[in-house]
PDB file of C-alpha atoms in Angstrom:
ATOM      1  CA  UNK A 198      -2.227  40.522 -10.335  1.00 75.00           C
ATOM      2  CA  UNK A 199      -2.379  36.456 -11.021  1.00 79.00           C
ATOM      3  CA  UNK A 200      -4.641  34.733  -8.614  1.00 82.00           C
ATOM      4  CA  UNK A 201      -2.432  33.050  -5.948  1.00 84.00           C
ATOM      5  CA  UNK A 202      -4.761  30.186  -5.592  1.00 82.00           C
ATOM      6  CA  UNK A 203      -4.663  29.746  -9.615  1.00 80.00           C
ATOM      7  CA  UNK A 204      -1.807  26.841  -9.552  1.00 83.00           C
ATOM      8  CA  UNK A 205      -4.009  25.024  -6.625  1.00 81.00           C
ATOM      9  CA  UNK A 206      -7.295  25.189  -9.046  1.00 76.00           C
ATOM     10  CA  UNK A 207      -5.447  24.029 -11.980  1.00 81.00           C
ATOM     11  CA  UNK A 208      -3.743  20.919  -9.637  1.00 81.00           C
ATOM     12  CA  UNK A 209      -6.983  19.826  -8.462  1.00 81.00           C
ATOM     13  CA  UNK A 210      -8.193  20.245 -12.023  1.00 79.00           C
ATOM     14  CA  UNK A 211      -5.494  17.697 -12.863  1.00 80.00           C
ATOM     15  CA  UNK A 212      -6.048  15.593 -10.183  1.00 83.00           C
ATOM     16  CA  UNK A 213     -10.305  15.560 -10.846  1.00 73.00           C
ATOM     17  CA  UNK A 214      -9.469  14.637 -14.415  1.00 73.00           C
ATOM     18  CA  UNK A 215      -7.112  11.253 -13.250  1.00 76.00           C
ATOM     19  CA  UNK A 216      -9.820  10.122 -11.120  1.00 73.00           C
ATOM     20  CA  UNK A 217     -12.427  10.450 -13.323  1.00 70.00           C
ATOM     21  CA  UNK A 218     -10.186   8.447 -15.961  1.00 68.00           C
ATOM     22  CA  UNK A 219      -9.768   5.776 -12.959  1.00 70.00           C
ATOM     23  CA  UNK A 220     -13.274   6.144 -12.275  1.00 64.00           C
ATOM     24  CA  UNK A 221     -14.315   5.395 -16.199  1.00 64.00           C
ATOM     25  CA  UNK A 222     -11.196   2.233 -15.647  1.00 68.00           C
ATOM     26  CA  UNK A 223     -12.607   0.680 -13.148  1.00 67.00           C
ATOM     27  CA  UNK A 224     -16.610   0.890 -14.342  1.00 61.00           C
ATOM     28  CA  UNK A 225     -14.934  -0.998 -17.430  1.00 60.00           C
ATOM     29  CA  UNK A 226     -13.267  -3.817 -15.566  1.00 65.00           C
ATOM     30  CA  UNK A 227     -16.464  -4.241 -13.373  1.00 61.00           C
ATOM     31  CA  UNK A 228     -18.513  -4.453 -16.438  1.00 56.00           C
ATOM     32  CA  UNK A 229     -16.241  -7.101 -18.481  1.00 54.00           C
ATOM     33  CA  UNK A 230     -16.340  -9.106 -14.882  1.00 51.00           C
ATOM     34  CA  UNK A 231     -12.935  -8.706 -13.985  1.00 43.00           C
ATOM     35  CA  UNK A 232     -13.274  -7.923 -10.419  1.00 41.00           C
ATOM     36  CA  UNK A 233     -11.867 -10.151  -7.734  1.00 41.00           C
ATOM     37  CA  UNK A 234     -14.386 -13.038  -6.631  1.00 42.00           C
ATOM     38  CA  UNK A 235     -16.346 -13.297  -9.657  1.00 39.00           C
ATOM     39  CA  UNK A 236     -16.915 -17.110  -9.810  1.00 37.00           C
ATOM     40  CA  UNK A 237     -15.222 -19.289 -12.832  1.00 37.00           C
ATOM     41  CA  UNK A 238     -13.423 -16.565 -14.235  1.00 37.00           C
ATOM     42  CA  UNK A 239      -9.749 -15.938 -14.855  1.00 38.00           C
ATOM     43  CA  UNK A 240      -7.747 -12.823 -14.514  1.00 39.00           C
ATOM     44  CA  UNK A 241      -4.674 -11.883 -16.496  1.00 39.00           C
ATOM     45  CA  UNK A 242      -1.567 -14.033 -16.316  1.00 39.00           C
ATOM     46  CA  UNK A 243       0.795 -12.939 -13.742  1.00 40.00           C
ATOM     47  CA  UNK A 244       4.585 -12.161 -14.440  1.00 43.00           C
ATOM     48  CA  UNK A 245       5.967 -15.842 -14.268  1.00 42.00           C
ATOM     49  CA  UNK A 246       2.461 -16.425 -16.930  1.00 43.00           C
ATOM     50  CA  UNK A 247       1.081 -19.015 -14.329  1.00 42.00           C
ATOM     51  CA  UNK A 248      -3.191 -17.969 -14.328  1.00 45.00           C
ATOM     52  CA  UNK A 249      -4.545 -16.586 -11.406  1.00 52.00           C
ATOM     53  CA  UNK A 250      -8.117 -15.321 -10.570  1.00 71.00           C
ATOM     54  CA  UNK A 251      -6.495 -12.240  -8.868  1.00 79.00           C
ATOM     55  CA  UNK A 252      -6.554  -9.325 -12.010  1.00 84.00           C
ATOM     56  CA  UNK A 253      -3.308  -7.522 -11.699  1.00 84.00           C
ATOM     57  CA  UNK A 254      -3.969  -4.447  -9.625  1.00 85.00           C
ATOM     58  CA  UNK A 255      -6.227  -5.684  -7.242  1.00 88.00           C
ATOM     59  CA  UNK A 256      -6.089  -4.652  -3.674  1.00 90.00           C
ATOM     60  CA  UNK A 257      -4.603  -7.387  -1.318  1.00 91.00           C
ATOM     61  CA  UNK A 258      -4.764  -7.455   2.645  1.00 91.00           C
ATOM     62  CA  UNK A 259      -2.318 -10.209   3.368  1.00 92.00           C
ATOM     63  CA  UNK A 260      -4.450 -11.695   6.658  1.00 91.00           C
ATOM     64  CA  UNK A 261      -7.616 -11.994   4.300  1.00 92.00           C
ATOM     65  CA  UNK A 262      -5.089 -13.771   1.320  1.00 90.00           C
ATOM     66  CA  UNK A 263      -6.098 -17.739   1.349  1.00 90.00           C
ATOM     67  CA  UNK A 264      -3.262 -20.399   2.154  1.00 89.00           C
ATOM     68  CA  UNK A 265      -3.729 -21.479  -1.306  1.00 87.00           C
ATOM     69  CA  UNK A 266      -2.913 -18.244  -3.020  1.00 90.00           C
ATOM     70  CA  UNK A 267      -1.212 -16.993  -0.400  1.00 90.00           C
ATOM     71  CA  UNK A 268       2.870 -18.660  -1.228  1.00 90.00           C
ATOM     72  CA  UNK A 269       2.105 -18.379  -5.438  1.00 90.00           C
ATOM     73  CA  UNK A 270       1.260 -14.134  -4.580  1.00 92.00           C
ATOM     74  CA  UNK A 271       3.868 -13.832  -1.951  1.00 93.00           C
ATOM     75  CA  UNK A 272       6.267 -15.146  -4.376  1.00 92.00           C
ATOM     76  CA  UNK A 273       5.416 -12.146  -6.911  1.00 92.00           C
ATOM     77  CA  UNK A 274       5.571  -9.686  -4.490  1.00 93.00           C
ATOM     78  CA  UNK A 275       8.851 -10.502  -3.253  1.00 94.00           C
ATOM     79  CA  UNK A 276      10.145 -10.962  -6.598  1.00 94.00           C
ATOM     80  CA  UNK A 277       8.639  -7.348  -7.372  1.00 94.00           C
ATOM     81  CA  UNK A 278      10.273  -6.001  -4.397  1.00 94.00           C
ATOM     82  CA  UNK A 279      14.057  -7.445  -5.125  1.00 94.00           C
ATOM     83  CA  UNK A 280      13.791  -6.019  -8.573  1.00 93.00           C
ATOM     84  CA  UNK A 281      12.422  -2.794  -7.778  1.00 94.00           C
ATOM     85  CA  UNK A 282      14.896  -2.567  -4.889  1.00 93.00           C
ATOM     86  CA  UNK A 283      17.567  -2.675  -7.539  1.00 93.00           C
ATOM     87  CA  UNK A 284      15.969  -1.182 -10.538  1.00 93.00           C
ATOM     88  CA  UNK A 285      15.928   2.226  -8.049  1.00 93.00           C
ATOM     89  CA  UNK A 286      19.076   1.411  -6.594  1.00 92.00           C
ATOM     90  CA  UNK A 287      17.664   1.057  -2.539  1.00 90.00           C
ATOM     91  CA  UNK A 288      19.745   1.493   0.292  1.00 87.00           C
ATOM     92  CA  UNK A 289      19.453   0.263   3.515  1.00 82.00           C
ATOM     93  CA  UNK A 290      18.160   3.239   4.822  1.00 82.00           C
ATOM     94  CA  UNK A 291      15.323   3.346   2.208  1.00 86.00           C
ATOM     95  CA  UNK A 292      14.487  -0.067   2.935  1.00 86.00           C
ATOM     96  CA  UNK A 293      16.631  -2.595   5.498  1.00 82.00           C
ATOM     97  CA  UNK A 294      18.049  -6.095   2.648  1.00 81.00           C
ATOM     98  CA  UNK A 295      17.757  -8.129   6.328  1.00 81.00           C
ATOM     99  CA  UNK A 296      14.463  -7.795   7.407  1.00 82.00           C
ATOM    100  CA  UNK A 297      11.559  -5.547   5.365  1.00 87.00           C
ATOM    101  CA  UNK A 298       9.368  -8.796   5.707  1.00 89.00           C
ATOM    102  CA  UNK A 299       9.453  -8.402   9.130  1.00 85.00           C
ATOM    103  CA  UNK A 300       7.486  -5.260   9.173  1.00 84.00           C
ATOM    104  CA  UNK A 301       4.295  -5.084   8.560  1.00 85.00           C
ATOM    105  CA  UNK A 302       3.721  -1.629   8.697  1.00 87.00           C
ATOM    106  CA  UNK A 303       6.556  -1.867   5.272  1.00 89.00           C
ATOM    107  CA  UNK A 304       5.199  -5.039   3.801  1.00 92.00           C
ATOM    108  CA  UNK A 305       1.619  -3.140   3.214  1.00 93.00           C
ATOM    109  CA  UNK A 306       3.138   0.046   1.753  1.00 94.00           C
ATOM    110  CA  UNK A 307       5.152  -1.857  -0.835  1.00 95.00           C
ATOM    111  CA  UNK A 308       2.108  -3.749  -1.459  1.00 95.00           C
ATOM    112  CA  UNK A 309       0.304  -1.030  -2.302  1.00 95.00           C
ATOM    113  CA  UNK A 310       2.327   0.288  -4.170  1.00 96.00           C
ATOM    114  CA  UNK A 311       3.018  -2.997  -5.996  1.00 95.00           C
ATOM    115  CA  UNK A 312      -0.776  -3.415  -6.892  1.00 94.00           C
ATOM    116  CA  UNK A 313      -0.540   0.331  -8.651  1.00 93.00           C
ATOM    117  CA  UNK A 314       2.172  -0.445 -10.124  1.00 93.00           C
ATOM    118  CA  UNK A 315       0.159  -3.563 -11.712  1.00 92.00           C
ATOM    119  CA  UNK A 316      -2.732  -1.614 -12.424  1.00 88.00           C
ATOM    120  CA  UNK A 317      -0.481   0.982 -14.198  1.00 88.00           C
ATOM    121  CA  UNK A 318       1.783  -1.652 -16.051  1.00 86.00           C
ATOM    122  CA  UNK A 319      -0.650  -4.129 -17.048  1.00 83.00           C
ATOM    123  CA  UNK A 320      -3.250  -2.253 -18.968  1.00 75.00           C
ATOM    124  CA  UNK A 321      -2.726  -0.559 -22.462  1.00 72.00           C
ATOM    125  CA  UNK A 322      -5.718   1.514 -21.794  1.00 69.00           C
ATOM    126  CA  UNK A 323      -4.244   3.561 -19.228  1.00 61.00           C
ATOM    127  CA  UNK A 324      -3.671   7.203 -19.579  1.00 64.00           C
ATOM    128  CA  UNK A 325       0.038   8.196 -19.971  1.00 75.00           C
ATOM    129  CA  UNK A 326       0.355   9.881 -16.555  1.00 83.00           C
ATOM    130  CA  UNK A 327      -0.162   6.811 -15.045  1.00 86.00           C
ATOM    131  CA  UNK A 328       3.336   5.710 -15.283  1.00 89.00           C
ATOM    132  CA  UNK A 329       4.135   9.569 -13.659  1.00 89.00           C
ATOM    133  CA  UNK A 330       1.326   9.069 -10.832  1.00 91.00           C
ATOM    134  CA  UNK A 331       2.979   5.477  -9.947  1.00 92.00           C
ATOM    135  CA  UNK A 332       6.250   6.780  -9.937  1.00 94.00           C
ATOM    136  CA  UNK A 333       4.925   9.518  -7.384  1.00 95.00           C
ATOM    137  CA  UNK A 334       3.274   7.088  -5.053  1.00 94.00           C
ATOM    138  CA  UNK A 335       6.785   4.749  -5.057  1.00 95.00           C
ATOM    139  CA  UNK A 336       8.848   7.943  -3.971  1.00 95.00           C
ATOM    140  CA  UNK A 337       6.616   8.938  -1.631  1.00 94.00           C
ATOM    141  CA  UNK A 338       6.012   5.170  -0.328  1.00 93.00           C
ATOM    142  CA  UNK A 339      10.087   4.529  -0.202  1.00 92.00           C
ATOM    143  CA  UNK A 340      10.291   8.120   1.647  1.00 91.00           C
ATOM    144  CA  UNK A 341       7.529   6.727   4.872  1.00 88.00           C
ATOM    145  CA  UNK A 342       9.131   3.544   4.874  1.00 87.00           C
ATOM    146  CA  UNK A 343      12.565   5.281   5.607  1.00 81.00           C
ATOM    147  CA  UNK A 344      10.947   7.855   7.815  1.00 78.00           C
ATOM    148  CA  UNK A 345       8.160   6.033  10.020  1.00 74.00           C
ATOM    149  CA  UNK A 346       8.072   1.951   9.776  1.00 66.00           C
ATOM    150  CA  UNK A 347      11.990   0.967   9.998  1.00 65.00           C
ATOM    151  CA  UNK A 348      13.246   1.937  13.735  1.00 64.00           C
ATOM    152  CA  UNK A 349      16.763   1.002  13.476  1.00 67.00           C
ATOM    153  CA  UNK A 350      16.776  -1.550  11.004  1.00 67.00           C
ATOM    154  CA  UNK A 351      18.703   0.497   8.784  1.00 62.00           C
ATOM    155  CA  UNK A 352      22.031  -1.047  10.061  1.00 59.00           C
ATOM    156  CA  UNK A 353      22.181  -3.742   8.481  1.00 60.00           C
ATOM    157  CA  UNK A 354      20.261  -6.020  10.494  1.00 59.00           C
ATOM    158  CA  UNK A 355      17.261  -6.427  11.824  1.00 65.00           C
ATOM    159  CA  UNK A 356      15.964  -4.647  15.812  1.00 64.00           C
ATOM    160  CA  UNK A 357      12.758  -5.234  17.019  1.00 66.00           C
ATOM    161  CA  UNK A 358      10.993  -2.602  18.095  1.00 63.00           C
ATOM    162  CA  UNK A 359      10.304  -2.285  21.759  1.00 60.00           C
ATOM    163  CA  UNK A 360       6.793  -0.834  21.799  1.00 61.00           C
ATOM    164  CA  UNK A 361       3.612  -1.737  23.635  1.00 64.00           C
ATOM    165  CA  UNK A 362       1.250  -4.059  21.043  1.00 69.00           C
ATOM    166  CA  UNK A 363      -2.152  -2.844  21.563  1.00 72.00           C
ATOM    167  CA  UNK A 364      -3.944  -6.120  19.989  1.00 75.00           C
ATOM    168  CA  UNK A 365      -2.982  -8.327  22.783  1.00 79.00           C
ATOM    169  CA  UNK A 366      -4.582  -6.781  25.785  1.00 81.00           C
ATOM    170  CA  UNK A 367      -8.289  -7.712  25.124  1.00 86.00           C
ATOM    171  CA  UNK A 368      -8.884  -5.251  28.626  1.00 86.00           C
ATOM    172  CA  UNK A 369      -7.409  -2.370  26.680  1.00 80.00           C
ATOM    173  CA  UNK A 370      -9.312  -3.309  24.009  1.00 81.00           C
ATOM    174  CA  UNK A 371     -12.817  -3.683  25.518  1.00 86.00           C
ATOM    175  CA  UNK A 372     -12.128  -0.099  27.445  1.00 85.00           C
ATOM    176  CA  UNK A 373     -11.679   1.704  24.190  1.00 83.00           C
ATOM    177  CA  UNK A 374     -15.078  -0.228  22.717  1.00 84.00           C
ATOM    178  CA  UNK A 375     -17.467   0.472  25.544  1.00 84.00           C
ATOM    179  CA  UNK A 376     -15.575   4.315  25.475  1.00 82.00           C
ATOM    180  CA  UNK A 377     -17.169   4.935  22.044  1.00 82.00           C
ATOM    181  CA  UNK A 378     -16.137   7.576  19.878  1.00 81.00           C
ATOM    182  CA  UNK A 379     -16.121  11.605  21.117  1.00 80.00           C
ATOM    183  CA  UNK A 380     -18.690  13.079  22.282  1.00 68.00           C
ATOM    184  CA  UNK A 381     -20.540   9.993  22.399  1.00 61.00           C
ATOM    185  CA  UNK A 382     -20.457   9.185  25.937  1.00 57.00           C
ATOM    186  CA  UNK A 383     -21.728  11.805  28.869  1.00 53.00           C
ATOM    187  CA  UNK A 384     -18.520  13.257  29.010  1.00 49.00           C
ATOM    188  CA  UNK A 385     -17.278  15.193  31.517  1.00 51.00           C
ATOM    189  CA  UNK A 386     -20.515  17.094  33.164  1.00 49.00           C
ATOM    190  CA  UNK A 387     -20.717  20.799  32.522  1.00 51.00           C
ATOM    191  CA  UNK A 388     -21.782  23.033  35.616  1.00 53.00           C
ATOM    192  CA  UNK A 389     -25.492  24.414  35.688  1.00 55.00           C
ATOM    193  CA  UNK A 390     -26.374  27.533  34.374  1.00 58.00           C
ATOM    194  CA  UNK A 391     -27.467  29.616  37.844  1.00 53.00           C
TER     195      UNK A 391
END
């Protein structure tokens, strides 16, 4: 009788091998200086071949992006997103033409899955399932986007969400603080032992 668990061993097999080859990847590019911030050097040319000291790949959070880099990487992205919108043939369901830019929630998944797609495209070193494992993340990426961020976006124009936005009540905020996490706090007193 096979061992049911045999195809879940062999997948995490797999998977332990890719991240020790992204492991060995990235203890490369930290040792030839190519990580984001080192001082004075330059990364790889971008797609339009302007220099930038971002290396292809590289994480970004949007609110920490400077003004200065911020319009030259927004550009990229957005160009990345138009032509991967129509390279994989999008609908509006997968992903609202009117307004993705509007949702933030949206605008970090397709930049994370831009920067792997850099990573993957813009190295020859990388192992051939790389182009597989990206492909993965963008189906899976395009699928939450359709299924959690868009509200009704998807016809045709863009809704705003009527929600409550926690950020803005600094009350709210300061109750959840002082709270602390579970288990933390007294708690709700449990009766004496007699």
């Amino acid at each position: 009788m096979p061992d049911p668990l045999g195809p879940l061993f062999d997948a995490l097999e797999s998977i332990n091998a890719e991240l020790t080859g992204f492991a060995a990847r990235l203890a490369r590019l930290e040792d030839a200086g190519a990580v984001r911030g080192t001082a004075g050097k330059k990364g790889a040319s971008s797609e339009e071949g302007s220099d930038s000291t971002r290396v292809p790949g590289t994480p970004i959070a949007w609110h920490k992006v400077s003004e200065d880099e911020r319009e030259e990487l927004w550009s990229q992205f957005a160009s990345w997103v138009i032509r991967m919108a129509d390279t994989y043939e999008l609908t509006t369901e997968q992903l609202p033409h009117a307004c993705w830019w509007e949702h933030g929630a949206v605008v970090a998944e397709l930049t994370a899955v831009w920067t792997g797609w850099e990573s993957t495209y813009s190295s020859e070193e990388d192992a051939a399932a790389g182009p597989y494992l990206w492909h993965d993340a963008w189906a899976r990426g395009i699928e939450r986007i359709g299924r959690m961020w868009l509200g009704e976006c998807t016809n045709g124009y863009h809704q705003q969400k009527f929600r409550t936005v926690w950020g803005t009540d600094p009350a709210y905020r300061k109750t959840v603080i002082e709270a602390g996490p579970p288990g933390a706090g007294a708690g709700p007193s449990k009766p004496k032992a007699a």
